[in-house]
mmCIF file of C-alpha atoms in Angstrom:
data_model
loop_
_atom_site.group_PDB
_atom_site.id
_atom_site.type_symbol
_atom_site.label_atom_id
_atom_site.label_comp_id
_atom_site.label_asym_id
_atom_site.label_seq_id
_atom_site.Cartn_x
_atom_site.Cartn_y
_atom_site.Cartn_z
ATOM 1 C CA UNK A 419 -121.567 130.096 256.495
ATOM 2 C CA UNK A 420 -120.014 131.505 253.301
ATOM 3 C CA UNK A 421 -121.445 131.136 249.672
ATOM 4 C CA UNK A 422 -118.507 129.630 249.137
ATOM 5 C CA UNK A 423 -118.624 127.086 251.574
ATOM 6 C CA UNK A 424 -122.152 126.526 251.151
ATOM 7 C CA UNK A 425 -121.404 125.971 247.200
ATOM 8 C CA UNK A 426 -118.498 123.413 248.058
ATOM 9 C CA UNK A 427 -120.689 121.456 250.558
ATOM 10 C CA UNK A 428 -123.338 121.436 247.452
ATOM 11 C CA UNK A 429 -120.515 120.341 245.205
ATOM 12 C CA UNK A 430 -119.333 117.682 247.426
ATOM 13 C CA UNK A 431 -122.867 116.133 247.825
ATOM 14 C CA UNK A 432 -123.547 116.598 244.037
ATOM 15 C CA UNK A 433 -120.382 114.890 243.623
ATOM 16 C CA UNK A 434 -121.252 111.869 246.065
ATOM 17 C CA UNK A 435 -124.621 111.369 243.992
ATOM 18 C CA UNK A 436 -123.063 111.491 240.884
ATOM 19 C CA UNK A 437 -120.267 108.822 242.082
ATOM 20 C CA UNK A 438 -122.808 106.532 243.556
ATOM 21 C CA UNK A 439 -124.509 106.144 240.193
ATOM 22 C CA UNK A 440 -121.745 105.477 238.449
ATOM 23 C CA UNK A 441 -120.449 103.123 241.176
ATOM 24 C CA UNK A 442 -124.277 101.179 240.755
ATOM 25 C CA UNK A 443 -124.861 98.228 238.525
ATOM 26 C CA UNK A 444 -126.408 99.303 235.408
ATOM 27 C CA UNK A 445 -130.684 99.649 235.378
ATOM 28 C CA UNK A 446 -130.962 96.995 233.414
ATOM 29 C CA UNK A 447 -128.527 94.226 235.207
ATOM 30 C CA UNK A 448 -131.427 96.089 237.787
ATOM 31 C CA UNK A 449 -134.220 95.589 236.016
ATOM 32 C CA UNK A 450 -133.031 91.353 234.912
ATOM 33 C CA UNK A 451 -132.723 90.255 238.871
ATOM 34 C CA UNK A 452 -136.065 92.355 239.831
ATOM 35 C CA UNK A 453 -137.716 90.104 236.713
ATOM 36 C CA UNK A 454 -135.998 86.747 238.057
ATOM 37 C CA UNK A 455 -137.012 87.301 241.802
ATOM 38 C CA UNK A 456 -140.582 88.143 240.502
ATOM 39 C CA UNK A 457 -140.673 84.543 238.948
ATOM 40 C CA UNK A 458 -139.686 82.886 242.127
ATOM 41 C CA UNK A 459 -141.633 82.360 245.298
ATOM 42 C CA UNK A 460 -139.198 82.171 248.671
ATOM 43 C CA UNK A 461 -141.269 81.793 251.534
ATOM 44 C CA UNK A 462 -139.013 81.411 254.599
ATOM 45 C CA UNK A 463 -136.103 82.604 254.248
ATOM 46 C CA UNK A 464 -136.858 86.528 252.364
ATOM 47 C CA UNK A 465 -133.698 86.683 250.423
ATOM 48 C CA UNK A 466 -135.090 88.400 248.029
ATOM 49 C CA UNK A 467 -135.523 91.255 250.962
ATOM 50 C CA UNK A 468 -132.268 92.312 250.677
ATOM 51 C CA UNK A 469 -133.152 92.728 246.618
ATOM 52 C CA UNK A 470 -133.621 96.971 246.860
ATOM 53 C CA UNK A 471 -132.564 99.795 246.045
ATOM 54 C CA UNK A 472 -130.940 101.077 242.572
ATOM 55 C CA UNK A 473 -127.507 99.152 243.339
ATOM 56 C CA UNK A 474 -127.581 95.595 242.947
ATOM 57 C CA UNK A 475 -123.972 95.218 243.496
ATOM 58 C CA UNK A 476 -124.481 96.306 247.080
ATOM 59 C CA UNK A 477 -125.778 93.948 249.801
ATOM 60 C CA UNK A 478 -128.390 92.152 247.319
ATOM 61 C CA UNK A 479 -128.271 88.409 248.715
ATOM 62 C CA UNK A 480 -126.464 86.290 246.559
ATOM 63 C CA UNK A 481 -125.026 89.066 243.695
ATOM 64 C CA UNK A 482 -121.498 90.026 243.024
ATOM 65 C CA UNK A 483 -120.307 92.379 240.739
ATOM 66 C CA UNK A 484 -116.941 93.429 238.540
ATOM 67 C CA UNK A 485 -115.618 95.896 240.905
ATOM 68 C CA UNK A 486 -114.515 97.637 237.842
ATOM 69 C CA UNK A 487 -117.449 98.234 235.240
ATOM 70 C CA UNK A 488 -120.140 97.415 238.007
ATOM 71 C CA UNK A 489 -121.941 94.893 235.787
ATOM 72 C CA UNK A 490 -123.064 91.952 237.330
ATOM 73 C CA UNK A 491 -120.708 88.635 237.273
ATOM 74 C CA UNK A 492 -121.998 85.909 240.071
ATOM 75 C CA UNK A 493 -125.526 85.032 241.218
ATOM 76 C CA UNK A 494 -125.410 82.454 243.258
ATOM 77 C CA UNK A 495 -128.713 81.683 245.526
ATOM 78 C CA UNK A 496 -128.205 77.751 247.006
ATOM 79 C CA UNK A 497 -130.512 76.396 249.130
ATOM 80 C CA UNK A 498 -128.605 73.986 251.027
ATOM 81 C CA UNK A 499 -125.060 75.768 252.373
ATOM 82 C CA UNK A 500 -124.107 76.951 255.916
ATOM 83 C CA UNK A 501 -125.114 80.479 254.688
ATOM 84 C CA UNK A 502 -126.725 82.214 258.401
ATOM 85 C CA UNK A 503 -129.201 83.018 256.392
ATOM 86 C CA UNK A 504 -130.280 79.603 256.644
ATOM 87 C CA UNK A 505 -130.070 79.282 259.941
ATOM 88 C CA UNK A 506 -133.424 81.343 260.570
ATOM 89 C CA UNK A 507 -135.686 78.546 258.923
ATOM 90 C CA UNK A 508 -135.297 75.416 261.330
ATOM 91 C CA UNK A 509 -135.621 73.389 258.054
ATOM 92 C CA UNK A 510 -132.092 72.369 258.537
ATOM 93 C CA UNK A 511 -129.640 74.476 256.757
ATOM 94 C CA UNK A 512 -132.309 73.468 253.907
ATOM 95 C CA UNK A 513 -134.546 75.999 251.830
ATOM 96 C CA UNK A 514 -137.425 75.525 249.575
ATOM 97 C CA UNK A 515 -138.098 77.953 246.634
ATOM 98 C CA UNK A 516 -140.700 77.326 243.772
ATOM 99 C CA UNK A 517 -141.159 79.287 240.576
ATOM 100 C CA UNK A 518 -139.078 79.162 237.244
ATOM 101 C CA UNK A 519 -135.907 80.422 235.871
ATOM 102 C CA UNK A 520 -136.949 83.872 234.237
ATOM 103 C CA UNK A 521 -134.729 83.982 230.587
ATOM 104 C CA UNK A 522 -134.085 87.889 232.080
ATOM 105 C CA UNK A 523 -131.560 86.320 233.336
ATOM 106 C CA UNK A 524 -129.668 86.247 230.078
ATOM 107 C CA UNK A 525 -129.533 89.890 229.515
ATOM 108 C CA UNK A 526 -126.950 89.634 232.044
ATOM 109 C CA UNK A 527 -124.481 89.400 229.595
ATOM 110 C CA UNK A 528 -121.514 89.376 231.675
ATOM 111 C CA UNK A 529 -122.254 86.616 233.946
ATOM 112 C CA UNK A 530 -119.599 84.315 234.883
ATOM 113 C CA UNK A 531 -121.426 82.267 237.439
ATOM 114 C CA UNK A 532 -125.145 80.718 237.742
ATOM 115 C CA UNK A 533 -125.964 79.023 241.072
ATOM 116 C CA UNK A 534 -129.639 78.482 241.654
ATOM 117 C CA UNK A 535 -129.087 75.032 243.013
ATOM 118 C CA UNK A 536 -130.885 73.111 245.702
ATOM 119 C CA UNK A 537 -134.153 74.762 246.257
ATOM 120 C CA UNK A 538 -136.368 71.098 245.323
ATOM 121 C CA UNK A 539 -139.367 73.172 244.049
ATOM 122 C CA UNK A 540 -137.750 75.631 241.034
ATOM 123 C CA UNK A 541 -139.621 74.073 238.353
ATOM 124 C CA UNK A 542 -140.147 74.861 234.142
ATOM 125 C CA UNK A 543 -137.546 74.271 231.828
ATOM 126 C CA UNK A 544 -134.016 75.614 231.349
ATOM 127 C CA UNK A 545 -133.649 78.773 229.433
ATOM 128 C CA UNK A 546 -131.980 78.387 226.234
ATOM 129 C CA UNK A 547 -130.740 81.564 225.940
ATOM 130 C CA UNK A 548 -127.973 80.451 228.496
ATOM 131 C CA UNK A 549 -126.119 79.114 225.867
ATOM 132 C CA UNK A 550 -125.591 82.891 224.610
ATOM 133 C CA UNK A 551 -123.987 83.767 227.511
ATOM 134 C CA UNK A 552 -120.279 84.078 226.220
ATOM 135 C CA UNK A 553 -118.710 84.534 229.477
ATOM 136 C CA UNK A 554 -120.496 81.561 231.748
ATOM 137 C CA UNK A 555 -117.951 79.420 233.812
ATOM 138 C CA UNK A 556 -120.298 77.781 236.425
ATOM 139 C CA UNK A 557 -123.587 76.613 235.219
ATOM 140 C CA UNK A 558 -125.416 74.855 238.479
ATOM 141 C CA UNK A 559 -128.943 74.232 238.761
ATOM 142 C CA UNK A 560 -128.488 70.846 240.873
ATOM 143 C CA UNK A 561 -131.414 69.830 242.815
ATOM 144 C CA UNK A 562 -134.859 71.180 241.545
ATOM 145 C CA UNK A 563 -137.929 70.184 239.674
ATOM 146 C CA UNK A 564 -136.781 71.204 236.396
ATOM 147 C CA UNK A 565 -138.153 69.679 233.198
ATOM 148 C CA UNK A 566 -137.459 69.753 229.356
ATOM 149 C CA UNK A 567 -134.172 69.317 227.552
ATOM 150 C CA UNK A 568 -130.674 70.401 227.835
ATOM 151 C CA UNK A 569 -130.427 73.816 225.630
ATOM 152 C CA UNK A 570 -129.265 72.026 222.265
ATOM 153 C CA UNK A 571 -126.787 74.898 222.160
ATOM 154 C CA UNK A 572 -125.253 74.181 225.498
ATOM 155 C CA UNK A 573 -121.804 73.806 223.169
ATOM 156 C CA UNK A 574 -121.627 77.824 222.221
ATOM 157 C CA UNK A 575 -120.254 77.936 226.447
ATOM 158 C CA UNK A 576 -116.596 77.837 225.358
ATOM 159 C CA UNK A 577 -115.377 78.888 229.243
ATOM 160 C CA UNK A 578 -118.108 76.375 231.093
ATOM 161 C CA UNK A 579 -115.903 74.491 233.548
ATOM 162 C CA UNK A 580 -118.650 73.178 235.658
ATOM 163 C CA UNK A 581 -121.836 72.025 233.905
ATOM 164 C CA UNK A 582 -124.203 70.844 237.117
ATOM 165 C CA UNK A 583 -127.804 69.571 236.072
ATOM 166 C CA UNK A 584 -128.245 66.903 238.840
ATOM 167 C CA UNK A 585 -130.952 65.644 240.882
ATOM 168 C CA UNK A 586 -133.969 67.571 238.329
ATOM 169 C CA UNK A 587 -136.358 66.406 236.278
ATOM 170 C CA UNK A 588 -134.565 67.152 232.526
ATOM 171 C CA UNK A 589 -135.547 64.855 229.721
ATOM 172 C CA UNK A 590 -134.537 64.320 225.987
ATOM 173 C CA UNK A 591 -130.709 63.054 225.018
ATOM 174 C CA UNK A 592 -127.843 64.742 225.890
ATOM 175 C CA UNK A 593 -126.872 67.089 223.401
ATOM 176 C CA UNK A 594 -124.419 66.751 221.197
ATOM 177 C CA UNK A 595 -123.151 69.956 221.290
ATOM 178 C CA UNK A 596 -121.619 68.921 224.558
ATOM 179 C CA UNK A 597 -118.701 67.466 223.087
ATOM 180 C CA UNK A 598 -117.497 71.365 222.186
ATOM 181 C CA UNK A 599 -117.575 72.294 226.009
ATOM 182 C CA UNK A 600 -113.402 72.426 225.358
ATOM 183 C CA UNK A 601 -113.229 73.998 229.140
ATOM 184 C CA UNK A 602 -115.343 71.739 230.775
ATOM 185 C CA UNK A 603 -114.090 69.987 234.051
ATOM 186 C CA UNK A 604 -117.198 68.692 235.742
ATOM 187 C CA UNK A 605 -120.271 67.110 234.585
ATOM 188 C CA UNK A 606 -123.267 65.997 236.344
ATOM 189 C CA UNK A 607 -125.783 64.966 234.833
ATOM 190 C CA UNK A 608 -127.491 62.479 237.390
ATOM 191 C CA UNK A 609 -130.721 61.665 238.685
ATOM 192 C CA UNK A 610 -133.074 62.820 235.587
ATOM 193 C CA UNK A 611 -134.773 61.307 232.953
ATOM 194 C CA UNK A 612 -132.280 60.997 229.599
ATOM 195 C CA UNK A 613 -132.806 59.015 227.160
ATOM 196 C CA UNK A 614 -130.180 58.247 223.855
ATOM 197 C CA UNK A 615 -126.967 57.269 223.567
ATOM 198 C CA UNK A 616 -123.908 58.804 225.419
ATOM 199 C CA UNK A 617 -122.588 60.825 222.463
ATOM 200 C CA UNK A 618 -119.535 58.881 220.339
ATOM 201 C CA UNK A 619 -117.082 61.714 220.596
ATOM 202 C CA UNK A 620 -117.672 61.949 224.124
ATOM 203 C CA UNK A 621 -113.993 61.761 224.798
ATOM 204 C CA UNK A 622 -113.744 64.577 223.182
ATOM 205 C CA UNK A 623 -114.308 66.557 226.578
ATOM 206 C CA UNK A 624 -109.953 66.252 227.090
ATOM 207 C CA UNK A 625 -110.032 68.359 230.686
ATOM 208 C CA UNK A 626 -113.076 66.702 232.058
ATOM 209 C CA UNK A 627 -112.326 65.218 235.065
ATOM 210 C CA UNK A 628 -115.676 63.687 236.843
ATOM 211 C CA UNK A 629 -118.329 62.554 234.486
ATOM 212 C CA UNK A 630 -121.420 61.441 236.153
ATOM 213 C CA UNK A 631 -124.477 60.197 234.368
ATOM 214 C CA UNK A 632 -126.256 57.829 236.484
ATOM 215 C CA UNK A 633 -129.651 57.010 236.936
ATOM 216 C CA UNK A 634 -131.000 58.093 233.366
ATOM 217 C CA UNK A 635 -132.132 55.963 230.880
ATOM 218 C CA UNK A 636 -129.294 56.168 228.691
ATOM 219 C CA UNK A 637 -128.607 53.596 226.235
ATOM 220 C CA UNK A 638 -126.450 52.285 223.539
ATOM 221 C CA UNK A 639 -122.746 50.845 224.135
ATOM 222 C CA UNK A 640 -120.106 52.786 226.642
ATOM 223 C CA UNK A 641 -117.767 55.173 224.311
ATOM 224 C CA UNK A 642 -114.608 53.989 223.441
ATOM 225 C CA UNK A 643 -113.441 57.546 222.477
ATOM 226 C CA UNK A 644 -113.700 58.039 226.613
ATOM 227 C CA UNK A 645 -110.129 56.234 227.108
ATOM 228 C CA UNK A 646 -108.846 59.540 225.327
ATOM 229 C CA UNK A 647 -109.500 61.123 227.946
ATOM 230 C CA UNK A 648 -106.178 62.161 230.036
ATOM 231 C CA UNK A 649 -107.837 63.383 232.845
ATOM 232 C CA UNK A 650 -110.778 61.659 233.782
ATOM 233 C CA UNK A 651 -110.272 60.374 237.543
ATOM 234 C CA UNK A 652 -114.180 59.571 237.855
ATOM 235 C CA UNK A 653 -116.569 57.783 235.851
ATOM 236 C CA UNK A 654 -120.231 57.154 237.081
ATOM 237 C CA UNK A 655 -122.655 56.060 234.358
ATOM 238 C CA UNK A 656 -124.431 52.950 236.895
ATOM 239 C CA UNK A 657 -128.647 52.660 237.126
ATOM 240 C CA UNK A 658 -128.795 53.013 233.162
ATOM 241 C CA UNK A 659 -129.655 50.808 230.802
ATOM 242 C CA UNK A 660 -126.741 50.785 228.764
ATOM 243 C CA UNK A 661 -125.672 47.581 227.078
ATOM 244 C CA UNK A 662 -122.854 45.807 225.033
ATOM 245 C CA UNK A 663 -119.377 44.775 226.420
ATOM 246 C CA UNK A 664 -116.631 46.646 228.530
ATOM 247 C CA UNK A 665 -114.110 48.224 226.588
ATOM 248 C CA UNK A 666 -110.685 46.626 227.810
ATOM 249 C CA UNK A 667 -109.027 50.349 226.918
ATOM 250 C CA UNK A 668 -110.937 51.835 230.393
ATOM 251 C CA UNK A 669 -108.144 49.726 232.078
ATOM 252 C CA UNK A 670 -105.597 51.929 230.447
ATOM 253 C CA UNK A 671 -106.761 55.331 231.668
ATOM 254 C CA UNK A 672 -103.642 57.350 233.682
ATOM 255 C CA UNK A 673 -105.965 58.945 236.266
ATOM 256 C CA UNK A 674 -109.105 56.747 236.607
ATOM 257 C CA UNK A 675 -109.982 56.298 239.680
ATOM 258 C CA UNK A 676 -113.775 55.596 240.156
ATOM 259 C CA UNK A 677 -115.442 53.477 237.670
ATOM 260 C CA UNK A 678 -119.107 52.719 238.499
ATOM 261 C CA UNK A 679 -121.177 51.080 235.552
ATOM 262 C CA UNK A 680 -123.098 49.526 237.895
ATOM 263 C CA UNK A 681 -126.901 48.333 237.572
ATOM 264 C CA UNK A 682 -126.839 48.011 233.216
ATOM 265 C CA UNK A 683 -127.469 45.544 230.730
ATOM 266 C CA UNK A 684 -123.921 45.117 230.260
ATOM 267 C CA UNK A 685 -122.606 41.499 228.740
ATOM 268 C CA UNK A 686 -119.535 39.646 227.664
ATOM 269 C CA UNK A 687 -116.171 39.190 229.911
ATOM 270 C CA UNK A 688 -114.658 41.248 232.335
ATOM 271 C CA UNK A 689 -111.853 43.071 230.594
ATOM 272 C CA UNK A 690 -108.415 41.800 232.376
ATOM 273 C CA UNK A 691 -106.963 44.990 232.000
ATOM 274 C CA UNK A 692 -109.819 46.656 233.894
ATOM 275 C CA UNK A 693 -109.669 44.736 236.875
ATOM 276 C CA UNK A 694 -105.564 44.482 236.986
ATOM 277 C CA UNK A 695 -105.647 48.465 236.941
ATOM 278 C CA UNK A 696 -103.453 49.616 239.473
ATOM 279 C CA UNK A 697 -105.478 52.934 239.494
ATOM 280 C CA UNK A 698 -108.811 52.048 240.101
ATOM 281 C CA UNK A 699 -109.587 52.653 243.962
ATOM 282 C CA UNK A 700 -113.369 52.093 242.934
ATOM 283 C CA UNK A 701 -114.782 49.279 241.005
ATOM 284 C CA UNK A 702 -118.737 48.366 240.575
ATOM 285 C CA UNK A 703 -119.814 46.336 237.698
ATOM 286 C CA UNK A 704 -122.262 44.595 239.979
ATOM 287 C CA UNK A 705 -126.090 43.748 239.067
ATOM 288 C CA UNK A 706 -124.881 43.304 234.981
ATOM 289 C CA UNK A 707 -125.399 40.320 232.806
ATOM 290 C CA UNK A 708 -121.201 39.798 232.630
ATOM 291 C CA UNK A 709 -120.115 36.188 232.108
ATOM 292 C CA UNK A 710 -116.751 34.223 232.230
ATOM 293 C CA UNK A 711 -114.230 34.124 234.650
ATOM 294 C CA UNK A 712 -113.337 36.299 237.319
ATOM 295 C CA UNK A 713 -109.818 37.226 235.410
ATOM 296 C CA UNK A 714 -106.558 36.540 237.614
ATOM 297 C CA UNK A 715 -104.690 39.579 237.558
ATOM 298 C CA UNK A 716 -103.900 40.855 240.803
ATOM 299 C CA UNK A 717 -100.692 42.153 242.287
ATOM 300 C CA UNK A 718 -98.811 44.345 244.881
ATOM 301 C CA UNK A 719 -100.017 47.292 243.495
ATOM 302 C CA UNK A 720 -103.720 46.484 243.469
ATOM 303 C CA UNK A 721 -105.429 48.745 245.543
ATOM 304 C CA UNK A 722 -109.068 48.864 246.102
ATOM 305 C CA UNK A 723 -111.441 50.724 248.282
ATOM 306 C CA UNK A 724 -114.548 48.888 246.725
ATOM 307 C CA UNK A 725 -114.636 45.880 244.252
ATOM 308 C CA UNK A 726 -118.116 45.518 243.818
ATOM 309 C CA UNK A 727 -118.856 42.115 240.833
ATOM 310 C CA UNK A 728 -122.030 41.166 242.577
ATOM 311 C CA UNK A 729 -125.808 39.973 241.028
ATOM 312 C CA UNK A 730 -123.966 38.902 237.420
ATOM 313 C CA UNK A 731 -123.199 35.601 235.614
ATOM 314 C CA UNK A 732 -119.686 35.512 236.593
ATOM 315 C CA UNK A 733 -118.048 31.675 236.926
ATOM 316 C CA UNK A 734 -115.164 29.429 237.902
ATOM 317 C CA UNK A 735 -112.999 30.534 241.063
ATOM 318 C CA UNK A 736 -112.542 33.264 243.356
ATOM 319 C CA UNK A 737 -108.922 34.322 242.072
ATOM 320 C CA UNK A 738 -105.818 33.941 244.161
ATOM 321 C CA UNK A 739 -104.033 36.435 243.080
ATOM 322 C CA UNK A 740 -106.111 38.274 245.658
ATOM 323 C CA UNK A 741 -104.215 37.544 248.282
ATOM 324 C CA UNK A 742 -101.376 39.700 247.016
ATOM 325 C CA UNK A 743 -103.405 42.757 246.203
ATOM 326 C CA UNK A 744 -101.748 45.766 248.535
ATOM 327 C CA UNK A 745 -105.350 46.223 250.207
ATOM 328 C CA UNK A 746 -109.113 45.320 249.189
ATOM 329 C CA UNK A 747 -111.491 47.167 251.481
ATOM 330 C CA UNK A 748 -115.203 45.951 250.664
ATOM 331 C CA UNK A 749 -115.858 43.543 248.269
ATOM 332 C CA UNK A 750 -118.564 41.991 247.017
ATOM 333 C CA UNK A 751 -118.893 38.461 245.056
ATOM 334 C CA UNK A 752 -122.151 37.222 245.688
ATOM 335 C CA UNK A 753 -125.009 36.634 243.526
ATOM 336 C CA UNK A 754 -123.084 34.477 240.999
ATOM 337 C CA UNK A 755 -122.278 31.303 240.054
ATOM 338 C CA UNK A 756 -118.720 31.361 241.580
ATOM 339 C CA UNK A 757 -117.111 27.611 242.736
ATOM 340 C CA UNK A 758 -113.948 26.289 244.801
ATOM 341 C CA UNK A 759 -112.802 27.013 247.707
ATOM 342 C CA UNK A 760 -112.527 30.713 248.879
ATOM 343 C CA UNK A 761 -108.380 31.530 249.323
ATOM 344 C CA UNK A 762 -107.343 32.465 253.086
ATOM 345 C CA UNK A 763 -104.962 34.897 254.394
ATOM 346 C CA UNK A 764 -105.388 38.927 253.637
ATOM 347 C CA UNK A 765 -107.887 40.509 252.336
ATOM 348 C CA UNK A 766 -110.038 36.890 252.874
ATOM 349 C CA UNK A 767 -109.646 37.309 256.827
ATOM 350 C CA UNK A 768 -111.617 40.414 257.223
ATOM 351 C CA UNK A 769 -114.211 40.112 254.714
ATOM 352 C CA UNK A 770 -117.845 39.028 255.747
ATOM 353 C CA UNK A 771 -119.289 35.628 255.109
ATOM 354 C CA UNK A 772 -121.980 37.514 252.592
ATOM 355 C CA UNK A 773 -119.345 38.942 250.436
ATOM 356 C CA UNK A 774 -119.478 35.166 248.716
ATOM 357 C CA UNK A 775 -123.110 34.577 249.351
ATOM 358 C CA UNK A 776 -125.312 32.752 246.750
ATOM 359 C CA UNK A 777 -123.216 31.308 244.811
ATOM 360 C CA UNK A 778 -123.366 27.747 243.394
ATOM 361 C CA UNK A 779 -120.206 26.233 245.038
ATOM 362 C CA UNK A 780 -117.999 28.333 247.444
ATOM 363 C CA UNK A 781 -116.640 26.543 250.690
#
């Protein structure tokens, strides 16, 4: 073999090396994921195997990268998907990971998406420098032991379009920075310990379209300011204890479709223009302290899945208007201190006989 040859194989390999570093993920995008893995303990499935060598954007579980600048954009790591990773455990698609959320995890600086969701055991609290990160779109940390509050800065996330705190241990109120979230399109706050007052400006939130909230402790009076908003189609804020009346302007929301305020403290009349919505699919006021009248507003256009008025104060007659509603799936009167006689024809024919139970006078 030539010199020449033998310099231009040299070259090549030089060249190779050289490319492959600047094809890596910088040392310290690195260095962040090697300091989050070292603050979480994965005992079945080794994901965190895969977690060598000096590029992260290649074959580490879990990480993409910006095929362009080779910094790090996605780390997702759920615990519950059909992943085949999963598959090894024989815990049923189902993983279990304990630890905390290491803040090194904000020096990624251009991370668009955070999924550590789903592991049951990822306790601590949420790091509040993820409100720094300018670039975050999906913030998920659903099912995990997680404690403390809601970064008071959770506002600064100007891109967020799905805020995901679910099923965790968080405490405290809800923010009120989270009225800024201008991007936002789905919130879940569920299954934690708030306490407060849904914030006032809530409606603020204009492209939200699922707001879930239940089983807190939340208090205070539902938001009016949330019939500004165009595009809710989902509203879930049951197992509180939230009080006051309904307001009537719910009934006027374009794209409402699920309205659960189910299990509250909730008083006064049911708002006639909630119940004659003709978009509601979903209704569940049930197990409130609602009075009056069942009101009589029914038509062709009525449509609904679930109609759920059970375990509240609710009086006088089943209404007849009923019978023209286009379709009522399951619904659910008892527990009240209904009277008369129960209509018959559609939807009457194939309900059951405890839709109407315990109440003072049906026949």
């Amino acid at each position: 073999m030539g010199i020449f040859s033998f310099n231009a194989i040299a070259l090549a390999f030089l060249l190779a090396i050289i490319s492959g570093a600047v094809n890596a993920c910088p040392p310290s995008d690195r260095e962040a994921l090697l300091a989050l893995s070292s603050s979480l303990k994965e005992p079945y499935l080794g994901i965190f195997d895969s977690w060598k060598g000096t590029d992260c954007c290649s074959n580490w579980y879990g990480i993409s990268c910006d095929p362009t600048t080779h910094r790090v954009t996605d780390v997702s790591l759920r615990g519950e998907s059909e992943d085949p990773i999963l598959q090894k455990t024989g815990h049923s698609s189902s993983g279990y990971m304990t630890g905390t959320i290491n803040p090194s995890i904000c020096q990624l600086d251009r991370l668009t998406t955070l999924i550590i969701a789903d592991w049951k055991g990822i306790a601590g609290e949420i790091p509040s420098c993820l409100a720094s990160l300018p670039n975050l779109r999906v913030l998920d940390l659903i099912g995990n032991s997680l404690s403390g509050k809601i970064p008071d800065q959770i506002g600064n996330l100007q891109k967020l379009t799905v805020l995901n705190l679910a099923d965790n241990k968080i405490n405290g109120e809800i923010p009120s920075s989270i009225v800024q979230l201008s991007s936002l399109k789905h919130l879940d706050l569920s299954n934690n310990l708030l306490t407060g007052e849904v914030p006032a400006n809530f409606g603020n939130l204009k492209m939200l379209s699922r707001a879930l909230l239940s089983g807190n402790q939340l208090t205070g009076t539902i938001p009016i300011s949330i019939s500004n908003m165009n595009r809710l189609a989902d509203l879930d804020i049951s197992r509180n204890k939230i009080q006051g009346q309904i307001p009537a302007q719910l009934g006027k929301m374009k794209v409402l479709a699920t309205l659960d305020l189910g299990s509250n403290m909730l008083t006064g009349e049911i708002p006639p223009a909630v119940l004659g919505s003709t978009g509601l699919g979903i209704l569940n006021l049930s197990r409130n302290s609602l009075e009056g009248n069942i009101p009589d507003v029914f038509g062709p256009k009525s449509y609904f899945m679930a109609l759920d008025l059970s375990f509240n104060n609710l009086k006088g007659p089943v209404p007849g208007s009923l019978s023209s509603a286009k379709f009522v799936g399951h619904l659910d009167f008892s527990h009240n201190h209904l009277c008369g006689t129960i209509p018959v024809g559609t939807p009457f024919d194939h309900l059951e006989a405890s839709s109407f139970d315990s109440n003072d006078c049906l026949c």
